[in-house]
JSON list of C-alpha atoms in Angstrom, two decimals:
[
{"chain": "X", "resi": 7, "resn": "UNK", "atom": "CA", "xyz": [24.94, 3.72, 16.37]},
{"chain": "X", "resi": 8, "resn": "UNK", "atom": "CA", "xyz": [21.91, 4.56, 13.94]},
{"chain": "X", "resi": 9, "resn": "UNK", "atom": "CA", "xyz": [20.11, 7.80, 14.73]},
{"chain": "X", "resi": 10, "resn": "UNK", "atom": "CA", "xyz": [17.77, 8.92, 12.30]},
{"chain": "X", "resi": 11, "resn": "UNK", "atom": "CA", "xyz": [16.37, 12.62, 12.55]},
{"chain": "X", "resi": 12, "resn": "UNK", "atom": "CA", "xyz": [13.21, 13.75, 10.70]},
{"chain": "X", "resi": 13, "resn": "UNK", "atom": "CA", "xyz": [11.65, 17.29, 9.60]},
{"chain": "X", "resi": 14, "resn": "UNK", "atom": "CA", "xyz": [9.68, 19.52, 11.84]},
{"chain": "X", "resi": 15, "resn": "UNK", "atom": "CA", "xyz": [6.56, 19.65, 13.02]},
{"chain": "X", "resi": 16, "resn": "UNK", "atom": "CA", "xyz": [3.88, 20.87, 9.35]},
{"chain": "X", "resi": 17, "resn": "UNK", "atom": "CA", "xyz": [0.66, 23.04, 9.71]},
{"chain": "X", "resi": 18, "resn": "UNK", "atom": "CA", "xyz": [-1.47, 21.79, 6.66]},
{"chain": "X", "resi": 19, "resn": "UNK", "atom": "CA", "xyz": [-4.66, 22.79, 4.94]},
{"chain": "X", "resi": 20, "resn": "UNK", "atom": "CA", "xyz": [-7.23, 20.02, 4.20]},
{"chain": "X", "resi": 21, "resn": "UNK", "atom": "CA", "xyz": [-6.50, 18.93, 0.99]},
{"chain": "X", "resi": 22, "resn": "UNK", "atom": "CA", "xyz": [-3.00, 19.43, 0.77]},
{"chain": "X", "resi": 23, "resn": "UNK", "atom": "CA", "xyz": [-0.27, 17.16, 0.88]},
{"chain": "X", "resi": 24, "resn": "UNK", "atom": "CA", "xyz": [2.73, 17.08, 3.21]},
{"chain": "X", "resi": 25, "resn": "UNK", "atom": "CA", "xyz": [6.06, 15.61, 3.21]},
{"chain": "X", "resi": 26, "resn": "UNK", "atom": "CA", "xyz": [8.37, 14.23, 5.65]},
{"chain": "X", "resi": 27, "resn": "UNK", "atom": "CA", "xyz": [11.96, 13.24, 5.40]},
{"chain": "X", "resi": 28, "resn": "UNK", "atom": "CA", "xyz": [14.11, 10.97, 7.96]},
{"chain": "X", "resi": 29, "resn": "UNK", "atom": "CA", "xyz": [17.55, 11.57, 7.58]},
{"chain": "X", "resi": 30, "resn": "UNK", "atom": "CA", "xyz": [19.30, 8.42, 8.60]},
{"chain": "X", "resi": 31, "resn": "UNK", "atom": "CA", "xyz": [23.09, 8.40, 10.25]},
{"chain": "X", "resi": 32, "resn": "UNK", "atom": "CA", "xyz": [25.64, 5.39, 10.99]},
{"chain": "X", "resi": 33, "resn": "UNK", "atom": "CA", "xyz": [24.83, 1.71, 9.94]},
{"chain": "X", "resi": 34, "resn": "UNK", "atom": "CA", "xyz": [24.08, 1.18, 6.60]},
{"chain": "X", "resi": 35, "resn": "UNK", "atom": "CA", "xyz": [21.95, 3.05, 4.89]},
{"chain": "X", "resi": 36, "resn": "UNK", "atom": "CA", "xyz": [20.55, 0.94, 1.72]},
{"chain": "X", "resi": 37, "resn": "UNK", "atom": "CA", "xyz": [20.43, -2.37, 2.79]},
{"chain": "X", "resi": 38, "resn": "UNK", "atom": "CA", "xyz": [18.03, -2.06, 5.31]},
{"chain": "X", "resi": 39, "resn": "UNK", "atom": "CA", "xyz": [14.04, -1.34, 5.13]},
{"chain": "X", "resi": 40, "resn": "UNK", "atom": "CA", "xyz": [12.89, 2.11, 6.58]},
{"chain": "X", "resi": 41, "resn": "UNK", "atom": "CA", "xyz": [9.26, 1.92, 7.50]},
{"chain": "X", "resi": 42, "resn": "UNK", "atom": "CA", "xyz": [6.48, 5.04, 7.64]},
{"chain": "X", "resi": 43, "resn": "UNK", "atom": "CA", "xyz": [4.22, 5.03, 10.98]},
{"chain": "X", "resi": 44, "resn": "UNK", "atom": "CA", "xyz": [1.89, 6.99, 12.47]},
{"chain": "X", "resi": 45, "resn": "UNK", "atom": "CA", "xyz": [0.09, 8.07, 15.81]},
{"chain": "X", "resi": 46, "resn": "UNK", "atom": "CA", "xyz": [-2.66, 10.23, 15.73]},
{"chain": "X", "resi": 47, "resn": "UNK", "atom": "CA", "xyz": [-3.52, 11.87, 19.25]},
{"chain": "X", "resi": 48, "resn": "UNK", "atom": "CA", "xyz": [-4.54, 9.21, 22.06]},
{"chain": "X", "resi": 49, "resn": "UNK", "atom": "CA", "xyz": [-4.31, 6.32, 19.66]},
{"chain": "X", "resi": 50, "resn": "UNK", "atom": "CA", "xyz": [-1.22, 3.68, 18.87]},
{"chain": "X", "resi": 51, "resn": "UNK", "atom": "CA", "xyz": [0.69, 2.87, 16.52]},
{"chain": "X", "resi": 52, "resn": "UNK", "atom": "CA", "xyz": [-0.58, 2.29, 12.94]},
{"chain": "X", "resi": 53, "resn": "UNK", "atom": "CA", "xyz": [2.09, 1.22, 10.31]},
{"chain": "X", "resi": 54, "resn": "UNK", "atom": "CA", "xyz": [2.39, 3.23, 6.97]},
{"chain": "X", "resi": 55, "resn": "UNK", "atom": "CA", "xyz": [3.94, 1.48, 4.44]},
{"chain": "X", "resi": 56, "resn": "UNK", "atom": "CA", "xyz": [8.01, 0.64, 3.85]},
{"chain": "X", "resi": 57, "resn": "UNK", "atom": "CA", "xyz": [10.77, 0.67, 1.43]},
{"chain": "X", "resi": 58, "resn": "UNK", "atom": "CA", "xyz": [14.00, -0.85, 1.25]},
{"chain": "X", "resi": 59, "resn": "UNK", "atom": "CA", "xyz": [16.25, 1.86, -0.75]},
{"chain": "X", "resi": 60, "resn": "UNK", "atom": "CA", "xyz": [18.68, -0.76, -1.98]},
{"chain": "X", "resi": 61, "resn": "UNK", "atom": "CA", "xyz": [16.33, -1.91, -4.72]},
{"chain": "X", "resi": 62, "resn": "UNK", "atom": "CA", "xyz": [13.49, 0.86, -4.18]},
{"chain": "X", "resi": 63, "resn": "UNK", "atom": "CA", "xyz": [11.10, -1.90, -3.02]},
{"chain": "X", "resi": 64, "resn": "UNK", "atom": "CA", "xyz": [7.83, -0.12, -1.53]},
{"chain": "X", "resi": 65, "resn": "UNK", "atom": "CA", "xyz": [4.93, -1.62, 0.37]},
{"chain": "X", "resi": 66, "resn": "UNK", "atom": "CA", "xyz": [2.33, 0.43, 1.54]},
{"chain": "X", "resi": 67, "resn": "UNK", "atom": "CA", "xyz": [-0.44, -0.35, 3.96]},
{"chain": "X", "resi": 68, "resn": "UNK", "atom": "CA", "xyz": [-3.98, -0.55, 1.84]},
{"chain": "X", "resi": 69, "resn": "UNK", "atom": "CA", "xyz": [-5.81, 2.02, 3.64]},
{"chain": "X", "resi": 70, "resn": "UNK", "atom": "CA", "xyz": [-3.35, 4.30, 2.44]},
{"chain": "X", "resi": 71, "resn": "UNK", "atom": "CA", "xyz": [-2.85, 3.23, -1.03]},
{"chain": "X", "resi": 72, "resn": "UNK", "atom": "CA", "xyz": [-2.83, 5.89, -3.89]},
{"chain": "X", "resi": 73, "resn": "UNK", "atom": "CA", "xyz": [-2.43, 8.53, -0.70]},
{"chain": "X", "resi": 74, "resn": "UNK", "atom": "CA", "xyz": [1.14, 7.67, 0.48]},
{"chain": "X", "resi": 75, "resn": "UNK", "atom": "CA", "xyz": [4.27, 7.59, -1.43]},
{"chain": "X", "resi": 76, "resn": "UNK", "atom": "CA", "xyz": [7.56, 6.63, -0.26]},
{"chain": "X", "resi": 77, "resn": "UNK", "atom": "CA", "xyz": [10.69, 7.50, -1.69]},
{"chain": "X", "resi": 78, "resn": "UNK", "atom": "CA", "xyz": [14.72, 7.33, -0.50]},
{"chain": "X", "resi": 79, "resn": "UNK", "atom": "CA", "xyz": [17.69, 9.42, -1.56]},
{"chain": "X", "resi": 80, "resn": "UNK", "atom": "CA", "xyz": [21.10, 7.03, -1.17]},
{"chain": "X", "resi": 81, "resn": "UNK", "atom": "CA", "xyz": [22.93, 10.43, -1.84]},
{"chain": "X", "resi": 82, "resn": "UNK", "atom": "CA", "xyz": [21.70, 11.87, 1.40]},
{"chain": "X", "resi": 83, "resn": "UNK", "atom": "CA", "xyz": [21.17, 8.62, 3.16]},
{"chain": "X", "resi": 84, "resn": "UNK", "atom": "CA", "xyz": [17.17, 9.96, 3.79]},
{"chain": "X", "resi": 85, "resn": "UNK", "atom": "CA", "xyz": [14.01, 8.74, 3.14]},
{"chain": "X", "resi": 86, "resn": "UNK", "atom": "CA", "xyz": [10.58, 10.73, 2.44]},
{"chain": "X", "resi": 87, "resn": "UNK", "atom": "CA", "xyz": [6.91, 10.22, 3.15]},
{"chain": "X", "resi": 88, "resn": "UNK", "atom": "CA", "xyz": [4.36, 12.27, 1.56]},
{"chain": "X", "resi": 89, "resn": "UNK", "atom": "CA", "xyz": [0.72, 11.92, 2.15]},
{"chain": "X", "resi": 90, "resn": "UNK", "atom": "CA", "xyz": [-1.58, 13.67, -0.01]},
{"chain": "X", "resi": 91, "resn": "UNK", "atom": "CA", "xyz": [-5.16, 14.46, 0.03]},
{"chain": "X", "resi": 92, "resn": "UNK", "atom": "CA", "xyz": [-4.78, 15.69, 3.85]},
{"chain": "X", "resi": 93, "resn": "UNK", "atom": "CA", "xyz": [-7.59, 15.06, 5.90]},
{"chain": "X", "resi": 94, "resn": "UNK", "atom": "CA", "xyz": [-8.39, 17.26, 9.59]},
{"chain": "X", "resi": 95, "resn": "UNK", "atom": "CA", "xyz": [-8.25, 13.12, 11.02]},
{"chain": "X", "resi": 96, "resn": "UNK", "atom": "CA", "xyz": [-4.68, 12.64, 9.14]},
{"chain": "X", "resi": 97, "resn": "UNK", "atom": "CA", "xyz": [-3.56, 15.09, 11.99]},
{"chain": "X", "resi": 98, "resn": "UNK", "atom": "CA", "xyz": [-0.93, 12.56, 13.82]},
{"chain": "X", "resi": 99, "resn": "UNK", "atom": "CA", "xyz": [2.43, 12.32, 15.16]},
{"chain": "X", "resi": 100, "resn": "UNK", "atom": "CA", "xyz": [4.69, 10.28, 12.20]},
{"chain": "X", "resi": 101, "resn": "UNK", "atom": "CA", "xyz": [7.58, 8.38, 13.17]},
{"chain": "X", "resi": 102, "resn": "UNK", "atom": "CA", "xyz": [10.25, 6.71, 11.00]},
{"chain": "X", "resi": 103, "resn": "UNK", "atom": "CA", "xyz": [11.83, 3.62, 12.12]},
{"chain": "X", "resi": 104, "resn": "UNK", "atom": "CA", "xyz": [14.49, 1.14, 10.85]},
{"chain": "X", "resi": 105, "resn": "UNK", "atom": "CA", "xyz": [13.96, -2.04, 10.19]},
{"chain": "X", "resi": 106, "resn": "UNK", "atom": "CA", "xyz": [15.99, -4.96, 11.93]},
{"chain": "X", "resi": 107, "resn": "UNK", "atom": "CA", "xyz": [15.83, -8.56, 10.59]},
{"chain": "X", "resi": 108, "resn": "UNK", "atom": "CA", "xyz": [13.43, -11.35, 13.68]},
{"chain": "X", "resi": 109, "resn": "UNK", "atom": "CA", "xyz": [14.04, -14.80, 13.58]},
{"chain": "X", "resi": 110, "resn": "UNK", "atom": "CA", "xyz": [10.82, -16.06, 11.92]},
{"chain": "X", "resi": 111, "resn": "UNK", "atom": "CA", "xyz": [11.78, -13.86, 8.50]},
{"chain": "X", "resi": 112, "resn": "UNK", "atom": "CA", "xyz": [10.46, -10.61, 9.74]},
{"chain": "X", "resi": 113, "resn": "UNK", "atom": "CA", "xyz": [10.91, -7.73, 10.99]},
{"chain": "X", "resi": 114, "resn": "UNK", "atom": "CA", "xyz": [11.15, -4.83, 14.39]},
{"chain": "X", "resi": 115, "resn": "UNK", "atom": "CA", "xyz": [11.94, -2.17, 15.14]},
{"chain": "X", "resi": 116, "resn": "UNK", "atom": "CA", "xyz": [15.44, -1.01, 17.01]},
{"chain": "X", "resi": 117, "resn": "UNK", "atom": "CA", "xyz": [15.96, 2.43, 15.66]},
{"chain": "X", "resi": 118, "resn": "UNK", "atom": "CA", "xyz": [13.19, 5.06, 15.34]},
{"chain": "X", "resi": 119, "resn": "UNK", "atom": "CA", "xyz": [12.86, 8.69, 14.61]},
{"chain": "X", "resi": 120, "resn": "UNK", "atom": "CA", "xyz": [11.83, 11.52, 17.03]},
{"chain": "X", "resi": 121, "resn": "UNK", "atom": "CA", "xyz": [8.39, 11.91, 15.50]},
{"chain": "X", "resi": 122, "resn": "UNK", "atom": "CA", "xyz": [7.10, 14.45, 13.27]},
{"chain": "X", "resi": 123, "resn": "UNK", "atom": "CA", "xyz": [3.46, 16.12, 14.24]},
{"chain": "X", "resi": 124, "resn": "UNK", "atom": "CA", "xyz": [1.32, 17.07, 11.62]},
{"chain": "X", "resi": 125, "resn": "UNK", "atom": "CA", "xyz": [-2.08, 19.20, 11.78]},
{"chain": "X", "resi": 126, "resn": "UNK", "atom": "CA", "xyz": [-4.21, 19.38, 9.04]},
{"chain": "X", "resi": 127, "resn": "UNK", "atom": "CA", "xyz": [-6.69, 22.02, 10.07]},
{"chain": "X", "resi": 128, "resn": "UNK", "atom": "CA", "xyz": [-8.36, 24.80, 7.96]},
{"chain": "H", "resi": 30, "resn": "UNK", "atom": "CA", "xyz": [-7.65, -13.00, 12.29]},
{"chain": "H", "resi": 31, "resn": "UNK", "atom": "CA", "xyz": [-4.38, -10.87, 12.31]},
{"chain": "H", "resi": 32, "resn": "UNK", "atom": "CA", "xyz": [-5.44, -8.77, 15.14]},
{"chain": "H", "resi": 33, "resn": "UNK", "atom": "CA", "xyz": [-3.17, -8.62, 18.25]},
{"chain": "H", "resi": 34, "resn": "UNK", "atom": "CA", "xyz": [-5.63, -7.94, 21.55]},
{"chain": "H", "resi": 35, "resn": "UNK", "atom": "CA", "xyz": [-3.98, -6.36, 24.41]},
{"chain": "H", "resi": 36, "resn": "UNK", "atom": "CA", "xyz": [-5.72, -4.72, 27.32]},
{"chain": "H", "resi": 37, "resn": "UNK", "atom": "CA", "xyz": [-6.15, -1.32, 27.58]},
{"chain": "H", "resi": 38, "resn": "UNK", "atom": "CA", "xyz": [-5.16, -0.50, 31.03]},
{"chain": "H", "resi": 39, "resn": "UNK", "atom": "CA", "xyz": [-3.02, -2.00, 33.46]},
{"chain": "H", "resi": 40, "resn": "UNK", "atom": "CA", "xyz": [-2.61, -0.48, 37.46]},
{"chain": "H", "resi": 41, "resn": "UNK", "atom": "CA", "xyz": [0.27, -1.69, 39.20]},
{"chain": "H", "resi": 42, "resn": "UNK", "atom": "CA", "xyz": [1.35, -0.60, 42.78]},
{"chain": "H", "resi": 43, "resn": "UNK", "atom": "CA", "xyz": [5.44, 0.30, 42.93]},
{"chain": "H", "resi": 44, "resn": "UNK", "atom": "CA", "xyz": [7.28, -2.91, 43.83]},
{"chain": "H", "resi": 45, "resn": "UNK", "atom": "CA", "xyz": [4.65, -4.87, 42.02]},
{"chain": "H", "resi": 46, "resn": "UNK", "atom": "CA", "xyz": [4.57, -7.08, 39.10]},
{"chain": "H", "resi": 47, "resn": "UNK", "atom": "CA", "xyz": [2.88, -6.24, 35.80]},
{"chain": "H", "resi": 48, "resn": "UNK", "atom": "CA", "xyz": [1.54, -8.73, 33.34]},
{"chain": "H", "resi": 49, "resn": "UNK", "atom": "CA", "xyz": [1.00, -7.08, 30.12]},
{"chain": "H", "resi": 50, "resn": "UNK", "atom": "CA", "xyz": [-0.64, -9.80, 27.47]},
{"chain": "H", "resi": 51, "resn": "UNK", "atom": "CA", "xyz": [-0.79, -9.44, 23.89]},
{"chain": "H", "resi": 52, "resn": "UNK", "atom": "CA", "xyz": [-3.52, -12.01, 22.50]},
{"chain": "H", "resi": 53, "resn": "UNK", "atom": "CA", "xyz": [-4.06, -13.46, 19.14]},
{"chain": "H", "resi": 54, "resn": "UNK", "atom": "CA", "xyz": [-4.85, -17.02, 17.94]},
{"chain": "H", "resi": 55, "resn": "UNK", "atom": "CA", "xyz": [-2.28, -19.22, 17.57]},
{"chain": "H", "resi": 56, "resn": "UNK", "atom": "CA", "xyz": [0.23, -16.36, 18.16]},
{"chain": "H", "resi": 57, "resn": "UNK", "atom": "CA", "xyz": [2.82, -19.04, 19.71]},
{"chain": "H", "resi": 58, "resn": "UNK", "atom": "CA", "xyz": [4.91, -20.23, 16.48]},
{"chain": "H", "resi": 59, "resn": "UNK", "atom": "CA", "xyz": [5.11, -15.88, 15.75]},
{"chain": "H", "resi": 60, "resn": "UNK", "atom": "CA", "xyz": [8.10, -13.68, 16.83]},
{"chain": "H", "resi": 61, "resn": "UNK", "atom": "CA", "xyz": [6.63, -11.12, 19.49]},
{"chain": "H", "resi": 62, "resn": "UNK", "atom": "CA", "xyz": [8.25, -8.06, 19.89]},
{"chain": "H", "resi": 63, "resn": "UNK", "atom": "CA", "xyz": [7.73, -5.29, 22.63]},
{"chain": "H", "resi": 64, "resn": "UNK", "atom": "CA", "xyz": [8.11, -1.80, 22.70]},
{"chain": "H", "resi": 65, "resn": "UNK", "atom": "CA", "xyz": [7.61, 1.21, 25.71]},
{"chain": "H", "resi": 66, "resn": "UNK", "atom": "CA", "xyz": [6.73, 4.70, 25.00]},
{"chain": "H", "resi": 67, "resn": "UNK", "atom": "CA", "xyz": [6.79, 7.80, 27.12]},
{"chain": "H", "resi": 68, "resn": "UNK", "atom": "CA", "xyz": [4.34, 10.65, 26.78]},
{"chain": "H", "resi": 69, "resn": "UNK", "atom": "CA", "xyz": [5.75, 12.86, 24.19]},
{"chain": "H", "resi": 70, "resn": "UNK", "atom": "CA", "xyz": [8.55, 10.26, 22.91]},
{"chain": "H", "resi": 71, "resn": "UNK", "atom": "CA", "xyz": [9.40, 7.47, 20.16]},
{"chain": "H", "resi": 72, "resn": "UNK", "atom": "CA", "xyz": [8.76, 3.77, 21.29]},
{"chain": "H", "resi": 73, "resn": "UNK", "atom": "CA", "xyz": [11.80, 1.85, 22.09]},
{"chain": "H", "resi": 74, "resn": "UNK", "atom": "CA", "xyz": [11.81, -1.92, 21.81]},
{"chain": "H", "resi": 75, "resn": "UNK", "atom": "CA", "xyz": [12.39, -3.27, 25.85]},
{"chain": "H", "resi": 76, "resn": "UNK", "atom": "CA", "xyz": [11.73, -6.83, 24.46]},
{"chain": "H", "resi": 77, "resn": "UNK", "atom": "CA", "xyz": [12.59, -8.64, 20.85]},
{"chain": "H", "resi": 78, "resn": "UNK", "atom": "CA", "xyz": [12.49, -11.92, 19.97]},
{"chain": "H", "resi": 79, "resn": "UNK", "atom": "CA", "xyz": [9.85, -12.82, 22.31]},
{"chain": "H", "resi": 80, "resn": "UNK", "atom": "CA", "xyz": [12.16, -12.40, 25.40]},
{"chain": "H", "resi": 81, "resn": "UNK", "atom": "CA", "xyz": [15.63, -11.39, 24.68]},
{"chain": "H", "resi": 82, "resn": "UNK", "atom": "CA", "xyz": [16.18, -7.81, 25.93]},
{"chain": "H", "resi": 83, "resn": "UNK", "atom": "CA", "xyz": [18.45, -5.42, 24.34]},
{"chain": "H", "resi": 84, "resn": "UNK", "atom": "CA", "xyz": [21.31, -3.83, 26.30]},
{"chain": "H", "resi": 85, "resn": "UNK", "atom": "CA", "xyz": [19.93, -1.21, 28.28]},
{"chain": "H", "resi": 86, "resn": "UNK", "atom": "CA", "xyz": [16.96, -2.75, 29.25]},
{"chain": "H", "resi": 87, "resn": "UNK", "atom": "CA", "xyz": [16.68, -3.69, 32.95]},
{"chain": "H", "resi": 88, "resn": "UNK", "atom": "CA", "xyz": [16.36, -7.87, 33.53]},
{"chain": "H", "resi": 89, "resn": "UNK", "atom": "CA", "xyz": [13.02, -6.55, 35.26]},
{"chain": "H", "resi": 90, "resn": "UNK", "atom": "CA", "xyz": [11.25, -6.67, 31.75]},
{"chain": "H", "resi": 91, "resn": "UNK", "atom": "CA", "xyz": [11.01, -10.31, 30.51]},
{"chain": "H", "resi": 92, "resn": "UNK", "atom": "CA", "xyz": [8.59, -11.78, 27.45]},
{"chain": "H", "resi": 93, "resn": "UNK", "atom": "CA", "xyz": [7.23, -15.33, 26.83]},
{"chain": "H", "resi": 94, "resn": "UNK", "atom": "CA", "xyz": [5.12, -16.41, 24.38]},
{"chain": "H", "resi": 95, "resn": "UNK", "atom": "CA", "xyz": [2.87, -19.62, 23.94]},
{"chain": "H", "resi": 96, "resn": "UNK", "atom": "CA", "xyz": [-0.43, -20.99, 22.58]},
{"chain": "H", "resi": 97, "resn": "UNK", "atom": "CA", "xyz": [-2.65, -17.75, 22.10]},
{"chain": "H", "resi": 98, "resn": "UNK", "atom": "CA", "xyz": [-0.84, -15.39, 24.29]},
{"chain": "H", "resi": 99, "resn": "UNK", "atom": "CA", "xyz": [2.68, -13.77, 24.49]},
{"chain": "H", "resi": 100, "resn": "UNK", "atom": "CA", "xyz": [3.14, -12.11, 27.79]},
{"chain": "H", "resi": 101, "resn": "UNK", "atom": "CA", "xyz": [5.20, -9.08, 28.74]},
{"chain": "H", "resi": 102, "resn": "UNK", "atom": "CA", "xyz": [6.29, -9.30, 32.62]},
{"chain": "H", "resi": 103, "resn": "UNK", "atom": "CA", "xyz": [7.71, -6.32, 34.38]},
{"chain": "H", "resi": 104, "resn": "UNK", "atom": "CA", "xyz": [8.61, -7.13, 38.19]},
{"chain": "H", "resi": 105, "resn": "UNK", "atom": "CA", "xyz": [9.60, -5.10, 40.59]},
{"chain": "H", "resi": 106, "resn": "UNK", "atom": "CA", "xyz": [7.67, -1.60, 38.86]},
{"chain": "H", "resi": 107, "resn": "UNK", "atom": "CA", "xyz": [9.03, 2.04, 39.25]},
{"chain": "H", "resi": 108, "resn": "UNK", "atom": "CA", "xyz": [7.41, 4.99, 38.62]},
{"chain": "H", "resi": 109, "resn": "UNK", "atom": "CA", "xyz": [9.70, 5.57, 35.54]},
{"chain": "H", "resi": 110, "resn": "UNK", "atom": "CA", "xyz": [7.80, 2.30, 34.34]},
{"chain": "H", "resi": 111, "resn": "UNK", "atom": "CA", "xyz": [4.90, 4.19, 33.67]},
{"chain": "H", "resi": 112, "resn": "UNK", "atom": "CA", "xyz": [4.31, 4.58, 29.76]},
{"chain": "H", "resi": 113, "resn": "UNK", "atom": "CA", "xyz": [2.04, 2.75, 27.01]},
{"chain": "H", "resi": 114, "resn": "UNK", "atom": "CA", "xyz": [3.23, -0.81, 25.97]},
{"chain": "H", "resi": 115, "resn": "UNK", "atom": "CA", "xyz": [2.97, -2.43, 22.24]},
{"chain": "H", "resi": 116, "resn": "UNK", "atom": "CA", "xyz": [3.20, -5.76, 21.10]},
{"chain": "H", "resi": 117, "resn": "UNK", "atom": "CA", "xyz": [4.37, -6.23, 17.57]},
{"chain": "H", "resi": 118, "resn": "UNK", "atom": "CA", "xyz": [4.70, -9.21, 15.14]},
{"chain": "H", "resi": 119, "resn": "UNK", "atom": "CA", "xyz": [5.07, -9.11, 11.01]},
{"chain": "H", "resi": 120, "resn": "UNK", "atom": "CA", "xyz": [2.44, -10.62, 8.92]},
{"chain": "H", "resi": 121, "resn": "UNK", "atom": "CA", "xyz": [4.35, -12.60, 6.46]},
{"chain": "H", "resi": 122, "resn": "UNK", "atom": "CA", "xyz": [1.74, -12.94, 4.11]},
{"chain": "H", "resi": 123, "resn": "UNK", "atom": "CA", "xyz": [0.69, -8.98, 3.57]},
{"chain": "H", "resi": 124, "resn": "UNK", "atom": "CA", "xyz": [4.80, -8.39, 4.20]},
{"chain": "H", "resi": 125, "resn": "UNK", "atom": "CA", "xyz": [3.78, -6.39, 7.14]},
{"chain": "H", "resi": 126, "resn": "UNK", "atom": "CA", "xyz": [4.20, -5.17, 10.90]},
{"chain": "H", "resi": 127, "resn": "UNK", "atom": "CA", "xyz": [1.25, -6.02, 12.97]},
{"chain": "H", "resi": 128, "resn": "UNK", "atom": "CA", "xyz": [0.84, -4.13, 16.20]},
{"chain": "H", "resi": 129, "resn": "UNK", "atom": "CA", "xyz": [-1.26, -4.32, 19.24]},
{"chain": "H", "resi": 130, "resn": "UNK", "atom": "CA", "xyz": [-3.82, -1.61, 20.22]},
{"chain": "H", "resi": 131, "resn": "UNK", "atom": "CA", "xyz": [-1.21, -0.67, 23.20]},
{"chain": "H", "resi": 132, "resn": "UNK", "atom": "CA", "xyz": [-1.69, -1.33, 27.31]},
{"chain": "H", "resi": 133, "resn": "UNK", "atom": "CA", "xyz": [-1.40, 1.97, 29.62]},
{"chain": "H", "resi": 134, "resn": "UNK", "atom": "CA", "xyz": [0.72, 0.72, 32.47]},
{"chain": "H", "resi": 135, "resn": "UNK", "atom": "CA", "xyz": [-0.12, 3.13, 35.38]},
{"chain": "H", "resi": 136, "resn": "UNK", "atom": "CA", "xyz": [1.99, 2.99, 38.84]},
{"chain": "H", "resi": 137, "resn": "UNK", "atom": "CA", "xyz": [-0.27, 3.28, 41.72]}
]
């Protein structure tokens, strides 16, 4: 069974950056596409970006672009997200999730971390 | 438009049925998945593939999907039904998940 198990909660400055790993346990690791999403409080679900550590293919959502950067470590079977330039409305809960393959060529969600919160507050 | 319109609240009294709809145009030939979340927890996917239902997940929760409207249907509702429901597809053109704003199923 996968279980994947991310970093603890982060108190940030505005400004800062932040950086989250998801540690990821049974299945296999590289073939599959980890994705980055986020829930800030009361809202839903808002989707990151993605890579797929095999061949270190990232994809990140636009309004994020040049502010999120993705990165996996095959060694330690994890996978990172660090958002920089923190903002007081970046303050969210951030969940990992694996990908598993749909029938029209895309993509849900089976497996998903326990959430990391992160404040940005001054 | 790429925008997946659910409603915002649904009330349900305990025994009940609840429709949950997840609206977009066209959405019919698209994969719908569905996920539940709990206050304070991860989602977990009670529907995939438009209505298959992983193991675990009570033959109360069923999905269809047709024309402009994929439908989540939970019969029977407990009180451990209560949680926020999201409908999900991937945009194959942006290589992308899509998801709806989320439905608040309450049990009266």
């Amino acid at each position: 069974q996968v279980r994947l198990v991310q970093s603890g909660s982060e108190v940030k400055k505005p400004g800062s950056s932040v950086k989250v790993s998801c540690k990821a346990s049974g299945g296999t690791f590289s073939s599959y596409g980890l994705t980055w999403v986020r829930q800030a409080p009361g809202q839903g679900l808002e989707w990151m970006g993605r890579i797929i550590p095999t061949n270190v293919i990232t994809n990140y959502a636009q309004r994020f672009q040049g502010r999120v950067t993705i990165s996996a470590d095959e060694s330690t079977s994890a996978v990172y997200m660090e958002l920089s330039s923190l903002r007081p409305e970046d303050t969210a809960v951030y969940f990992c999730a694996r990908e598993l393959r749909d029938d029209s060529g895309g993509f849900y969600y089976g497996f998903w971390g326990q959430g990391t919160l992160v404040t940005v507050s001054s | 438009s790429d925008v997946l319109t659910q409603p915002p609240s649904v009330s349900v009294a305990p025994g009940k049925t609840a429709t949950i709809t997840c609206g977009r145009n066209n959405i019919g030939p698209h994969t719908v998945h569905w996920y539940q979340q709990k206050p304070g927890q991860a989602p977990v996917v009670v529907i995939y593939y438009d209505s298959d239902r992983p193991s675990g997940i009570p033959e109360r929760f069923s999905g269809s999907n047709s024309g402009n409207t994929a439908t989540l249907t939970i019969t029977r509702v407990e009180a451990g039904d209560e949680a926020d429901y999201y409908c999900q597809v991937w945009d194959s053109r942006g290589d992308h998940p899509v998801f709806g704003g989320g439905t608040k199923v309450t049990v009266l």
